[in-house]
Amino acid sequence: TIELSDKQFEVLANQPVRFDLFSSSYRGEDRSGEIVAIDDTFTRLPPLQTVIRYGKAGPKTSIPVRIVAHYTEMGTLALFCRAIAGGHRWQLQFQLRDAEEVREEVREETVLEAGVICQAGEAVQAAFSGDDTARLDRLAKEIASLTELARDEWPLGFIRELADILLQGPQVRTRSAAHEARWLNLLGFCLRPGFGDALDAERIKTSWKVYLEGPAFDGNTLVQAEWWIMWRRLAGGMVPGQQRQLSLKAEPLLNPKKGKKKIRMSLQHQLELWMLIANLERLYVKDKIQWGRLLLAKMQPGQVRHQHFWALARIGARELLYGPTDRVVPPAEVAHWVDVLLGRDWPQVKPLGNALAQLARKTGDRTRDLDRQVSDRLVDWLSQHGMEEQKPYLLEVVPIARQEERALYGESLPAGLVLRAHREE
């Protein structure tokens, strides 16, 4: 731990600030607190653009602070701004260890004061340690009140703190079906999409132990639904083998073998399972083809829901959100799916059009793009059905925009996490 006790800084609170970061592998003689010139021995890191929250919806202010840094055994640099008066503290965390190059970009949009994070953690522990199910139901509102942030605005670092608290005591989910359903829901929300933080791989390993144990109240319909929703939310952080285990577990539920007793499931339960399968982007192509054909066979006019179209589009997408390009379903297979879709009379045109646009989205990669004849046919279909806004995706390479990610992922992403690299506007 290093504290720059002989230097006083000021941090601007309740307004956008930017921390410019540099690293070097060559400057072994530099000492903490030394002021040095930036030259070509430094590598510029992505800047952290954030808002330091101070007080209850407080005005813009400047707070005298000391800088404290701690390098952890897990390879992260914890950098603290500690107020000289009042004991307030804000933590900014950066990943320094070597890791495989990932596509996602993290911008910690809000940094909460350590005391507020502690209060939220205590609220989580108190809610799950008691028998007041009403408090469990209003826990999210309680946390939102403490942070003065809506649920979808909770920053990545904060929700991972909550996830760690939940993972420290997974046995609380066995207290009742209500406890388990709320535990699954909150953990999935706080750990979605399974990556983005330096320690997420370890969190997924811990979570997987829960999968191996199975749900404690498997007969409860709410627990059943929340179980699969959680694994869909965490799937992006799983290795291919784990994703395949999930798909094998879902197979007898969605495609029971002849002669086997069918397990009765609600429509919502089935839809959650299909959305889970669609988010398993690291499945082998042959498995994706089988799942896509099965889903297509089950999609019948009059019975289909918009989630079915969404799931088929994710399974056969030309541009994956986090998976590697070698797991993209071949164009010839998807062209067949397009033929089947266009050959049926669907009452829901918009979900179909959205799905077709993703199935035929132009990438500039000839191994992934559909034949020009198929694309032209779809462009004409979109024009005939008044869906002009979808045509650019088939005619030119359009990078996935930030506003698209929520629709493609199926729900909101943590504040500050961007799945794909974006061109500057």
GROMACS .gro file of C-alpha atoms in nm, residues 5-252:
model
  248
    5SER     CA    1   0.100   1.167   0.239
    6ASP     CA    2   0.320   1.462   0.143
    7LYS     CA    3   0.095   1.570  -0.144
    8GLN     CA    4  -0.256   1.709  -0.127
    9PHE     CA    5  -0.497   1.688  -0.419
   10GLU     CA    6  -0.852   1.801  -0.480
   11VAL     CA    7  -1.115   1.585  -0.644
   12LEU     CA    8  -1.412   1.738  -0.823
   13ALA     CA    9  -1.733   1.577  -0.699
   14ASN     CA   10  -2.082   1.551  -0.849
   15GLN     CA   11  -1.962   1.645  -1.197
   16PRO     CA   12  -1.792   1.458  -1.485
   17VAL     CA   13  -1.419   1.409  -1.430
   18ARG     CA   14  -1.148   1.230  -1.624
   19PHE     CA   15  -0.844   1.039  -1.499
   20ASP     CA   16  -0.570   0.995  -1.760
   21LEU     CA   17  -0.367   0.682  -1.694
   22PHE     CA   18  -0.026   0.567  -1.815
   23SER     CA   19   0.184   0.258  -1.753
   24SER     CA   20   0.544   0.163  -1.817
   25SER     CA   21   0.749  -0.156  -1.806
   26TYR     CA   22   1.083   0.025  -1.830
   27ARG     CA   23   1.093   0.287  -1.553
   28GLY     CA   24   1.210   0.082  -1.255
   29GLU     CA   25   1.392   0.373  -1.093
   30ASP     CA   26   1.086   0.595  -1.043
   31ARG     CA   27   0.959   0.634  -0.687
   32SER     CA   28   0.609   0.698  -0.555
   33GLY     CA   29   0.522   1.065  -0.536
   34GLU     CA   30   0.785   1.162  -0.794
   35ILE     CA   31   0.673   1.391  -1.075
   36VAL     CA   32   0.800   1.273  -1.416
   37ALA     CA   33   0.754   1.381  -1.776
   38ILE     CA   34   0.547   1.162  -2.005
   39ASP     CA   35   0.765   1.030  -2.288
   40ASP     CA   36   0.771   0.733  -2.524
   41THR     CA   37   0.856   0.492  -2.241
   42PHE     CA   38   0.493   0.526  -2.125
   43THR     CA   39   0.189   0.355  -2.269
   44ARG     CA   40  -0.136   0.548  -2.257
   45LEU     CA   41  -0.421   0.348  -2.103
   46PRO     CA   42  -0.792   0.410  -2.162
   47PRO     CA   43  -0.895   0.708  -1.949
   48LEU     CA   44  -1.147   0.667  -1.671
   49GLN     CA   45  -1.436   0.908  -1.718
   50THR     CA   46  -1.664   0.913  -1.419
   51VAL     CA   47  -1.861   1.107  -1.160
   52ILE     CA   48  -1.748   1.100  -0.797
   53ARG     CA   49  -2.068   1.101  -0.591
   54TYR     CA   50  -2.061   1.304  -0.267
   55GLY     CA   51  -2.357   1.373  -0.041
   56LYS     CA   52  -2.727   1.338  -0.113
   57ALA     CA   53  -2.765   1.478  -0.465
   58GLY     CA   54  -2.506   1.736  -0.362
   59PRO     CA   55  -2.394   2.033  -0.571
   60LYS     CA   56  -2.067   2.043  -0.762
   61THR     CA   57  -1.783   2.079  -0.516
   62SER     CA   58  -1.409   2.035  -0.470
   63ILE     CA   59  -1.287   1.805  -0.191
   64PRO     CA   60  -0.927   1.798  -0.055
   65VAL     CA   61  -0.803   1.438  -0.069
   66ARG     CA   62  -0.498   1.217  -0.031
   67ILE     CA   63  -0.418   0.952  -0.293
   68VAL     CA   64  -0.372   0.597  -0.168
   69ALA     CA   65  -0.290   0.299  -0.392
   70HIS     CA   66  -0.294  -0.073  -0.320
   71TYR     CA   67  -0.178  -0.348  -0.557
   72THR     CA   68  -0.373  -0.666  -0.487
   73GLU     CA   69  -0.271  -1.030  -0.519
   74MET     CA   70  -0.536  -1.070  -0.789
   75GLY     CA   71  -0.353  -0.825  -1.016
   76THR     CA   72  -0.569  -0.518  -0.970
   77LEU     CA   73  -0.466  -0.169  -0.869
   78ALA     CA   74  -0.703  -0.020  -0.613
   79LEU     CA   75  -0.666   0.357  -0.617
   80PHE     CA   76  -0.842   0.555  -0.345
   81CYS     CA   77  -0.925   0.921  -0.312
   82ARG     CA   78  -0.951   0.968   0.066
   83ALA     CA   79  -1.097   1.291   0.198
   84ILE     CA   80  -0.864   1.468   0.440
   85ALA     CA   81  -1.164   1.570   0.652
   86GLY     CA   82  -1.470   1.354   0.720
   87GLY     CA   83  -1.329   1.010   0.643
   88HIS     CA   84  -1.502   0.974   0.305
   89ARG     CA   85  -1.333   0.745   0.053
   90TRP     CA   86  -1.383   0.660  -0.313
   91GLN     CA   87  -1.220   0.364  -0.486
   92LEU     CA   88  -1.119   0.354  -0.851
   93GLN     CA   89  -1.009   0.010  -0.970
   94PHE     CA   90  -0.799  -0.075  -1.276
   95GLN     CA   91  -0.694  -0.408  -1.422
   96LEU     CA   92  -0.317  -0.436  -1.470
   97ARG     CA   93  -0.259  -0.809  -1.506
   98ASP     CA   94  -0.209  -0.962  -1.849
   99ALA     CA   95  -0.530  -1.098  -1.997
  100GLU     CA   96  -0.664  -1.212  -2.329
  101GLU     CA   97  -0.773  -0.923  -2.543
  102VAL     CA   98  -1.145  -0.867  -2.495
  103ARG     CA   99  -1.388  -0.658  -2.693
  104GLU     CA  100  -1.573  -0.497  -2.410
  105GLU     CA  101  -1.494  -0.149  -2.289
  106VAL     CA  102  -1.562  -0.036  -1.933
  107ARG     CA  103  -1.631   0.322  -1.837
  108GLU     CA  104  -1.708   0.353  -1.466
  109GLU     CA  105  -1.977   0.616  -1.502
  110THR     CA  106  -2.031   0.670  -1.129
  111VAL     CA  107  -1.809   0.603  -0.828
  112LEU     CA  108  -2.000   0.577  -0.502
  113GLU     CA  109  -1.859   0.676  -0.166
  114ALA     CA  110  -1.736   0.375   0.032
  115GLY     CA  111  -1.983   0.440   0.313
  116VAL     CA  112  -2.280   0.419   0.076
  117ILE     CA  113  -2.149   0.091  -0.065
  118CYS     CA  114  -2.116  -0.043   0.289
  119GLN     CA  115  -2.475   0.056   0.374
  120ALA     CA  116  -2.605  -0.118   0.062
  121GLY     CA  117  -2.410  -0.433   0.149
  122GLU     CA  118  -2.551  -0.432   0.501
  123ALA     CA  119  -2.903  -0.397   0.358
  124VAL     CA  120  -2.847  -0.704   0.139
  125GLN     CA  121  -2.715  -0.910   0.430
  126ALA     CA  122  -2.998  -0.803   0.660
  127ALA     CA  123  -3.268  -0.880   0.402
  128PHE     CA  124  -3.142  -1.232   0.329
  129SER     CA  125  -3.064  -1.322   0.691
  130GLY     CA  126  -3.420  -1.256   0.807
  131ASP     CA  127  -3.760  -1.403   0.730
  132ASP     CA  128  -3.926  -1.080   0.615
  133THR     CA  129  -4.010  -1.166   0.252
  134ALA     CA  130  -4.165  -0.822   0.207
  135ARG     CA  131  -3.823  -0.669   0.268
  136LEU     CA  132  -3.673  -0.901   0.010
  137ASP     CA  133  -3.928  -0.776  -0.241
  138ARG     CA  134  -3.842  -0.411  -0.178
  139LEU     CA  135  -3.464  -0.465  -0.146
  140ALA     CA  136  -3.388  -0.320  -0.490
  141LYS     CA  137  -3.585  -0.005  -0.403
  142GLU     CA  138  -3.399   0.020  -0.073
  143ILE     CA  139  -3.063   0.005  -0.251
  144ALA     CA  140  -3.181   0.257  -0.510
  145SER     CA  141  -3.278   0.493  -0.228
  146LEU     CA  142  -2.938   0.457  -0.059
  147THR     CA  143  -2.746   0.523  -0.379
  148GLU     CA  144  -2.992   0.772  -0.529
  149LEU     CA  145  -2.953   0.578  -0.853
  150ALA     CA  146  -3.217   0.384  -1.044
  151ARG     CA  147  -3.153   0.009  -1.063
  152ASP     CA  148  -3.031   0.018  -1.424
  153GLU     CA  149  -2.788   0.299  -1.333
  154TRP     CA  150  -2.596   0.108  -1.066
  155PRO     CA  151  -2.232   0.114  -1.182
  156LEU     CA  152  -2.034  -0.198  -1.261
  157GLY     CA  153  -1.799  -0.177  -0.962
  158PHE     CA  154  -2.090  -0.136  -0.721
  159ILE     CA  155  -2.299  -0.428  -0.845
  160ARG     CA  156  -1.994  -0.654  -0.840
  161GLU     CA  157  -1.951  -0.562  -0.470
  162LEU     CA  158  -2.309  -0.674  -0.412
  163ALA     CA  159  -2.248  -0.993  -0.612
  164ASP     CA  160  -1.950  -1.074  -0.388
  165ILE     CA  161  -2.169  -1.041  -0.078
  166LEU     CA  162  -2.428  -1.277  -0.228
  167LEU     CA  163  -2.162  -1.530  -0.329
  168GLN     CA  164  -2.014  -1.530   0.022
  169GLY     CA  165  -2.337  -1.676   0.159
  170PRO     CA  166  -2.517  -1.881  -0.107
  171GLN     CA  167  -2.671  -2.099   0.166
  172VAL     CA  168  -2.921  -1.819   0.246
  173ARG     CA  169  -3.114  -1.921  -0.065
  174THR     CA  170  -3.218  -2.240   0.113
  175ARG     CA  171  -3.420  -2.050   0.378
  176SER     CA  172  -3.732  -2.040   0.159
  177ALA     CA  173  -3.843  -2.035  -0.202
  178ALA     CA  174  -3.881  -1.656  -0.175
  179HIS     CA  175  -3.521  -1.624  -0.054
  180GLU     CA  176  -3.392  -1.840  -0.337
  181ALA     CA  177  -3.589  -1.663  -0.609
  182ARG     CA  178  -3.472  -1.319  -0.489
  183TRP     CA  179  -3.112  -1.440  -0.445
  184LEU     CA  180  -3.101  -1.578  -0.800
  185ASN     CA  181  -3.259  -1.263  -0.939
  186LEU     CA  182  -3.025  -1.021  -0.762
  187LEU     CA  183  -2.707  -1.222  -0.826
  188GLY     CA  184  -2.790  -1.254  -1.196
  189PHE     CA  185  -2.859  -0.882  -1.219
  190CYS     CA  186  -2.539  -0.785  -1.035
  191LEU     CA  187  -2.313  -1.026  -1.225
  192ARG     CA  188  -2.454  -0.974  -1.575
  193PRO     CA  189  -2.327  -1.026  -1.845
  194GLY     CA  190  -2.063  -1.242  -1.675
  195PHE     CA  191  -1.762  -1.033  -1.778
  196GLY     CA  192  -1.637  -0.674  -1.766
  197ASP     CA  193  -1.454  -0.675  -1.431
  198ALA     CA  194  -1.107  -0.813  -1.362
  199LEU     CA  195  -1.237  -1.066  -1.109
  200ASP     CA  196  -1.543  -1.189  -1.300
  201ALA     CA  197  -1.378  -1.516  -1.401
  202GLU     CA  198  -1.339  -1.604  -1.032
  203ARG     CA  199  -1.699  -1.503  -0.963
  204ILE     CA  200  -1.821  -1.731  -1.241
  205LYS     CA  201  -1.625  -2.022  -1.092
  206THR     CA  202  -1.791  -1.962  -0.756
  207SER     CA  203  -2.135  -1.929  -0.916
  208TRP     CA  204  -2.086  -2.254  -1.105
  209LYS     CA  205  -2.076  -2.440  -0.773
  210VAL     CA  206  -2.435  -2.325  -0.724
  211TYR     CA  207  -2.524  -2.467  -1.066
  212LEU     CA  208  -2.375  -2.804  -0.973
  213GLU     CA  209  -2.583  -2.808  -0.652
  214GLY     CA  210  -2.902  -2.722  -0.839
  215PRO     CA  211  -3.196  -2.517  -0.714
  216ALA     CA  212  -3.302  -2.581  -0.355
  217PHE     CA  213  -3.673  -2.532  -0.436
  218ASP     CA  214  -3.691  -2.686  -0.782
  219GLY     CA  215  -4.066  -2.737  -0.757
  220ASN     CA  216  -4.136  -2.367  -0.720
  221THR     CA  217  -4.230  -2.207  -1.054
  222LEU     CA  218  -4.074  -1.870  -0.968
  223VAL     CA  219  -3.748  -2.036  -0.865
  224GLN     CA  220  -3.747  -2.236  -1.189
  225ALA     CA  221  -3.781  -1.919  -1.398
  226GLU     CA  222  -3.522  -1.720  -1.199
  227TRP     CA  223  -3.280  -2.013  -1.218
  228TRP     CA  224  -3.263  -2.002  -1.597
  229ILE     CA  225  -3.274  -1.622  -1.612
  230MET     CA  226  -2.965  -1.605  -1.391
  231TRP     CA  227  -2.764  -1.846  -1.606
  232ARG     CA  228  -2.865  -1.651  -1.917
  233ARG     CA  229  -2.736  -1.334  -1.755
  234LEU     CA  230  -2.405  -1.497  -1.654
  235ALA     CA  231  -2.350  -1.695  -1.975
  236GLY     CA  232  -2.113  -1.443  -2.134
  237GLY     CA  233  -1.851  -1.520  -1.869
  238MET     CA  234  -1.865  -1.897  -1.914
  239VAL     CA  235  -1.621  -2.116  -2.101
  240PRO     CA  236  -1.754  -2.326  -2.392
  241GLY     CA  237  -1.778  -2.640  -2.178
  242GLN     CA  238  -1.999  -2.470  -1.923
  243GLN     CA  239  -2.223  -2.328  -2.194
  244ARG     CA  240  -2.259  -2.672  -2.347
  245GLN     CA  241  -2.358  -2.819  -2.008
  246LEU     CA  242  -2.633  -2.558  -1.985
  247SER     CA  243  -2.758  -2.645  -2.332
  248LEU     CA  244  -2.759  -3.018  -2.253
  249LYS     CA  245  -2.957  -2.951  -1.936
  250ALA     CA  246  -3.212  -2.748  -2.132
  251GLU     CA  247  -3.245  -3.002  -2.416
  252PRO     CA  248  -3.486  -3.250  -2.251
   0.00000   0.00000   0.00000
